[in-house]
mmCIF file of C-alpha atoms in Angstrom:
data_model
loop_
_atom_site.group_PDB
_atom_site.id
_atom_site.type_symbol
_atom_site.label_atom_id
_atom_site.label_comp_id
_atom_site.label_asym_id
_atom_site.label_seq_id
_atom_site.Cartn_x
_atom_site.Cartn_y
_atom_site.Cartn_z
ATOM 1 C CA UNK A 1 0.000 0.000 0.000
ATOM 2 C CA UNK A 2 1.169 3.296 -0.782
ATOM 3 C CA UNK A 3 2.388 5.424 2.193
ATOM 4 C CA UNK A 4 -0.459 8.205 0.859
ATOM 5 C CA UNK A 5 -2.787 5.436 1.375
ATOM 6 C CA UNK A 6 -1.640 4.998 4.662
ATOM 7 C CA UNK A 7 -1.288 8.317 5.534
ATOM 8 C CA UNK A 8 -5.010 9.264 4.465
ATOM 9 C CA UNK A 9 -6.114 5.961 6.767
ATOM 10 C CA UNK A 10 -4.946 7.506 10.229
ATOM 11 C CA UNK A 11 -7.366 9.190 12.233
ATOM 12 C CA UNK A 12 -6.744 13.109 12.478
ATOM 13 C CA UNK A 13 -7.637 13.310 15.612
ATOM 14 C CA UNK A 14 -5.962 12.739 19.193
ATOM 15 C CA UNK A 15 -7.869 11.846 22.534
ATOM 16 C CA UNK A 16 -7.105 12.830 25.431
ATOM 17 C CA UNK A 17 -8.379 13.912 28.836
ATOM 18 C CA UNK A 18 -9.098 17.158 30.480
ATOM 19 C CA UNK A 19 -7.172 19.805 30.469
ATOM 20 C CA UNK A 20 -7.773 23.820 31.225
ATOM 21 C CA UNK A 21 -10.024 25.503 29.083
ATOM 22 C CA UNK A 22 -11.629 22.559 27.568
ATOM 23 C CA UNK A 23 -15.462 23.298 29.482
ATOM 24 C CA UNK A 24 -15.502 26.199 27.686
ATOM 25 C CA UNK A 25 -14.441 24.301 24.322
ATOM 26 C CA UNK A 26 -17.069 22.053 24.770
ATOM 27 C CA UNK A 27 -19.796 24.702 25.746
ATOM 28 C CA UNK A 28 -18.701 26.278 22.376
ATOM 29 C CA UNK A 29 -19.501 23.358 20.454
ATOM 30 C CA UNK A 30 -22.516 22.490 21.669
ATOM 31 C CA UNK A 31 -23.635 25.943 21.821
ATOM 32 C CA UNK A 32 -23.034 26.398 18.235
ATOM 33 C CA UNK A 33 -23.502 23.129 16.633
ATOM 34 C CA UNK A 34 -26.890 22.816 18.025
ATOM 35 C CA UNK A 35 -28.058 26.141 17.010
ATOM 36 C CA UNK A 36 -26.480 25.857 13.546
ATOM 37 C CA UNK A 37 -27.646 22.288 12.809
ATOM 38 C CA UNK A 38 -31.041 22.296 14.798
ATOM 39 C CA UNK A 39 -32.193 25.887 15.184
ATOM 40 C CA UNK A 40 -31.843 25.813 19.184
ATOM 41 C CA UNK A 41 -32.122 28.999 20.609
ATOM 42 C CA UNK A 42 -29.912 29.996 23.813
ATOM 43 C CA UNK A 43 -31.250 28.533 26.444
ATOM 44 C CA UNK A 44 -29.278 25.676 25.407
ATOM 45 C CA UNK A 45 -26.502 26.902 25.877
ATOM 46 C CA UNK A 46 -27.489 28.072 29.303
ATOM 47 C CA UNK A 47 -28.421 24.245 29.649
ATOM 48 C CA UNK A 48 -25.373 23.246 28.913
ATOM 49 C CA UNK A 49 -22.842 25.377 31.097
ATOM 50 C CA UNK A 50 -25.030 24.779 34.011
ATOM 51 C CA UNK A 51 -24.432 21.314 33.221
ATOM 52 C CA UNK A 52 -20.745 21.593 32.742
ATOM 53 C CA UNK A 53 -20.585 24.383 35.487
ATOM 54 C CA UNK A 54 -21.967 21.479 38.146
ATOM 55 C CA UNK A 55 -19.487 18.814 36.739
ATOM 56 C CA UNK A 56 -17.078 20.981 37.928
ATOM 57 C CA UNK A 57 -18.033 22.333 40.781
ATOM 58 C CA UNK A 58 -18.053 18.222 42.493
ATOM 59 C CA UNK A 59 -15.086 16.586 40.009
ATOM 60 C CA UNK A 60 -14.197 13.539 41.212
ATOM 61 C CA UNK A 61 -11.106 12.116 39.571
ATOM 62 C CA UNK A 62 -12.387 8.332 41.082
ATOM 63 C CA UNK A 63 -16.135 8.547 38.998
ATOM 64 C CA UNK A 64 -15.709 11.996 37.215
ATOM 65 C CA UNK A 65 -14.046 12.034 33.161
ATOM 66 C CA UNK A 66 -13.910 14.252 30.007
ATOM 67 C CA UNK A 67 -12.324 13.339 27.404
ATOM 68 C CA UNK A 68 -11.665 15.801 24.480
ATOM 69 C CA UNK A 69 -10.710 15.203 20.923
ATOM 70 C CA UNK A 70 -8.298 17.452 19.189
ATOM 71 C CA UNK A 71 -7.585 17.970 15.391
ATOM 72 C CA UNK A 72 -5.080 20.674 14.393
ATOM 73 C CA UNK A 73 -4.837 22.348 18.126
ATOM 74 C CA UNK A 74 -8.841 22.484 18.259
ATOM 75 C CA UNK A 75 -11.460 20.974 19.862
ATOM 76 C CA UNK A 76 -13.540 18.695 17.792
ATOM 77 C CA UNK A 77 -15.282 16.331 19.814
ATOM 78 C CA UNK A 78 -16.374 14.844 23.300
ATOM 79 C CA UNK A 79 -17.843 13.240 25.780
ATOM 80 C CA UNK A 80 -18.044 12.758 29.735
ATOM 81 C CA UNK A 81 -18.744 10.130 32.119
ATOM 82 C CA UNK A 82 -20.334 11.756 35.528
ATOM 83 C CA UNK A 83 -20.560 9.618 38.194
ATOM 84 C CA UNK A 84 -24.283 10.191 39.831
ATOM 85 C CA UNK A 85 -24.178 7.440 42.310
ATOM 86 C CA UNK A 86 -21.455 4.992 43.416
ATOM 87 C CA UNK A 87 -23.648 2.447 41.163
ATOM 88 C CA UNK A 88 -24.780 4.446 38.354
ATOM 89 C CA UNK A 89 -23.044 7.289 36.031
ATOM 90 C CA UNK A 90 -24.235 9.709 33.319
ATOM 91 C CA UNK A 91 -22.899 9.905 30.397
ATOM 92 C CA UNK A 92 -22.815 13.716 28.648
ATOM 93 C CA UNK A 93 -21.978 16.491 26.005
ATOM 94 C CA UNK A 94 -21.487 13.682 23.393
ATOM 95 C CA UNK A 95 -20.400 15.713 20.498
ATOM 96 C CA UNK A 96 -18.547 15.210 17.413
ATOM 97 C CA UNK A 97 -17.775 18.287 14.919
ATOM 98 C CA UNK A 98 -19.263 17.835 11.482
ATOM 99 C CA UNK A 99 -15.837 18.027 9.504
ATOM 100 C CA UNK A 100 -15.091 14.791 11.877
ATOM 101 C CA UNK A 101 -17.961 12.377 11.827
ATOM 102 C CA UNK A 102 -18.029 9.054 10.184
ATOM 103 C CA UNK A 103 -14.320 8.433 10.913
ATOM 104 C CA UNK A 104 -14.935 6.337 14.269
ATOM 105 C CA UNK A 105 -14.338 8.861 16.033
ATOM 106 C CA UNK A 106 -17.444 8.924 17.982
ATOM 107 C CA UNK A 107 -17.277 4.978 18.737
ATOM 108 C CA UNK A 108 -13.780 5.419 19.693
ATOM 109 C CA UNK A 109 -14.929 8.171 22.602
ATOM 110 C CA UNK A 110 -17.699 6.300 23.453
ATOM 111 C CA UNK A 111 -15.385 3.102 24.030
ATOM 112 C CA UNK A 112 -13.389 5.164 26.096
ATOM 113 C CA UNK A 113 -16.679 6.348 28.097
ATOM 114 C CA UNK A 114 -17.709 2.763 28.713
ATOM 115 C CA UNK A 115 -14.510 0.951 29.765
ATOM 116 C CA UNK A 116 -13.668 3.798 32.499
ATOM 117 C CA UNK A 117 -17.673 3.200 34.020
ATOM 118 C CA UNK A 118 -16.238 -0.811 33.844
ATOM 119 C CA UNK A 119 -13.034 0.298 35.608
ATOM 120 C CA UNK A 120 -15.132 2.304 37.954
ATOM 121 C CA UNK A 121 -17.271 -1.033 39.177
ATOM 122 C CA UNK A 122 -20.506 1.255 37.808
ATOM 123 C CA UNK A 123 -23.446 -1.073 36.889
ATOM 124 C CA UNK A 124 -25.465 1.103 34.826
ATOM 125 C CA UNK A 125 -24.725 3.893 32.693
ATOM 126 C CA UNK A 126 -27.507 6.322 31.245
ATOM 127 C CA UNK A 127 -27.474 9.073 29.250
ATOM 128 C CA UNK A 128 -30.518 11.697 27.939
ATOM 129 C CA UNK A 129 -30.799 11.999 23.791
ATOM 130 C CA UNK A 130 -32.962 13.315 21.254
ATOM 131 C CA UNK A 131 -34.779 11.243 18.884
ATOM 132 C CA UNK A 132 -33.900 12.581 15.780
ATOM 133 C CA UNK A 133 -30.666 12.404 16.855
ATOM 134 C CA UNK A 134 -30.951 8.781 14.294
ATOM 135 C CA UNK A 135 -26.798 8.302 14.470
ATOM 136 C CA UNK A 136 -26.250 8.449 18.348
ATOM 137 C CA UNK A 137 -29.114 6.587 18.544
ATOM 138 C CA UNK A 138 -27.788 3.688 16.606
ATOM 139 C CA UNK A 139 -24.042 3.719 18.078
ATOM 140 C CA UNK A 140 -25.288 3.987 21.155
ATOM 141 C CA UNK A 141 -27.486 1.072 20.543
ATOM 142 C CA UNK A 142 -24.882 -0.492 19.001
ATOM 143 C CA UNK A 143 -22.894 -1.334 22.530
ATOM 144 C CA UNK A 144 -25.985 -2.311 23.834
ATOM 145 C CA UNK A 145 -28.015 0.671 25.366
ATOM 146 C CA UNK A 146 -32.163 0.371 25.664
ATOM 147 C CA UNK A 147 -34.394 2.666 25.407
ATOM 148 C CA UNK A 148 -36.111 3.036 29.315
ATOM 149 C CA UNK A 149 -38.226 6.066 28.683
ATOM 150 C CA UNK A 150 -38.965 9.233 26.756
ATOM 151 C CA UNK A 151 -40.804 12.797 26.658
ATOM 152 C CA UNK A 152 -42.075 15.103 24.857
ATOM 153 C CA UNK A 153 -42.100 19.276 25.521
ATOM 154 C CA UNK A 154 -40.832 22.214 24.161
ATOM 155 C CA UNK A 155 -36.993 22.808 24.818
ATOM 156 C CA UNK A 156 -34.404 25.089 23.599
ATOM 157 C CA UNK A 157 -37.009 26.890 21.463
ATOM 158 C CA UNK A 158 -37.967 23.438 19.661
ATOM 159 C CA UNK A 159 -40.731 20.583 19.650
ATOM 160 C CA UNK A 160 -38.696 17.956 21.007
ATOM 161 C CA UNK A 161 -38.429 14.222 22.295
ATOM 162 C CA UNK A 162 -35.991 13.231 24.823
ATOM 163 C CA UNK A 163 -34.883 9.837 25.347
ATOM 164 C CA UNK A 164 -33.434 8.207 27.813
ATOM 165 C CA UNK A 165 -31.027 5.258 27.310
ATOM 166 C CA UNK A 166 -29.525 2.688 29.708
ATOM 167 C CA UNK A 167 -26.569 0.320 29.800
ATOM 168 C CA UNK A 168 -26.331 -2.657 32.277
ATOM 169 C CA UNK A 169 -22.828 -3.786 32.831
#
């Protein structure tokens, strides 16, 4: 194989865990993303630093994780495991730039989510969704989360559905 063809195979993308300034990164991306790709207004983003404002705030190294990936110094994707209980853990800002999806990239951060809750002795993991949100719904079904429950309301300026999704492990 050709070393171009080798070259062009490897992700473009590192992983790696928190470091400073990375809430804010994330808060960026979802804040924009969401509004760009699905017309959410900014309460949203409100939503979202509270969120990421309260992960803080109680960071536990022991249940507590974020993991950022970086492509060309930026920010282009994420996710977090917060531990909620010593049994159970949420899962959260779950986010992959556009210019980076469909490379694995999400599967590989949500691989990374899922063995620290194993290494953690969690026995569920559960995260909240959207359900037009059709590709997170099928990787995340994909390593085995259900369904448990959903709702509808009004959120972020939108008609929405919210789903909630468990793993047992």
């Amino acid at each position: 194989m050709p070393v171009d063809a080798v070259t062009s195979l490897a992700p473009r993308w590192t992983i790696r865990t928190r470091s400073p300034g990375d809430l804010g990164q994330v808060l960026y991306l979802h804040g924009l993303l969401y509004a760009q790709e699905y017309g959410f207004d900014l309460s949203f983003e409100e939503y979202v630093a509270a969120g990421l404002a309260e992960f803080a705030a109680s960071y536990n190294p022991e249940r507590d994780r974020l993991w950022v990936a970086e492509a060309d110094g930026r920010v282009v994707g994420s996710i977090a495991i917060f531990g909620r209980t010593k049994t159970a853990a949420q899962l959260r800002w779950f986010i992959v730039h556009p210019d980076h999806r469909g490379q694995g990239l999400g599967r590989v951060l949500l691989a990374e989510a899922i063995a620290f809750c194993e290494e953690r002795a969690f026995r569920t993991v559960y995260l909240w969704t959207l359900a037009h949100l059709d590709a997170a719904r099928r990787l995340y079904e994909s390593f085995g989360f259900r369904k448990t429950e959903e709702k509808a309301h009004v959120l972020w300026g939108q008609p929405l559905t919210e789903e909630r999704y468990e793993l047992r492990l």
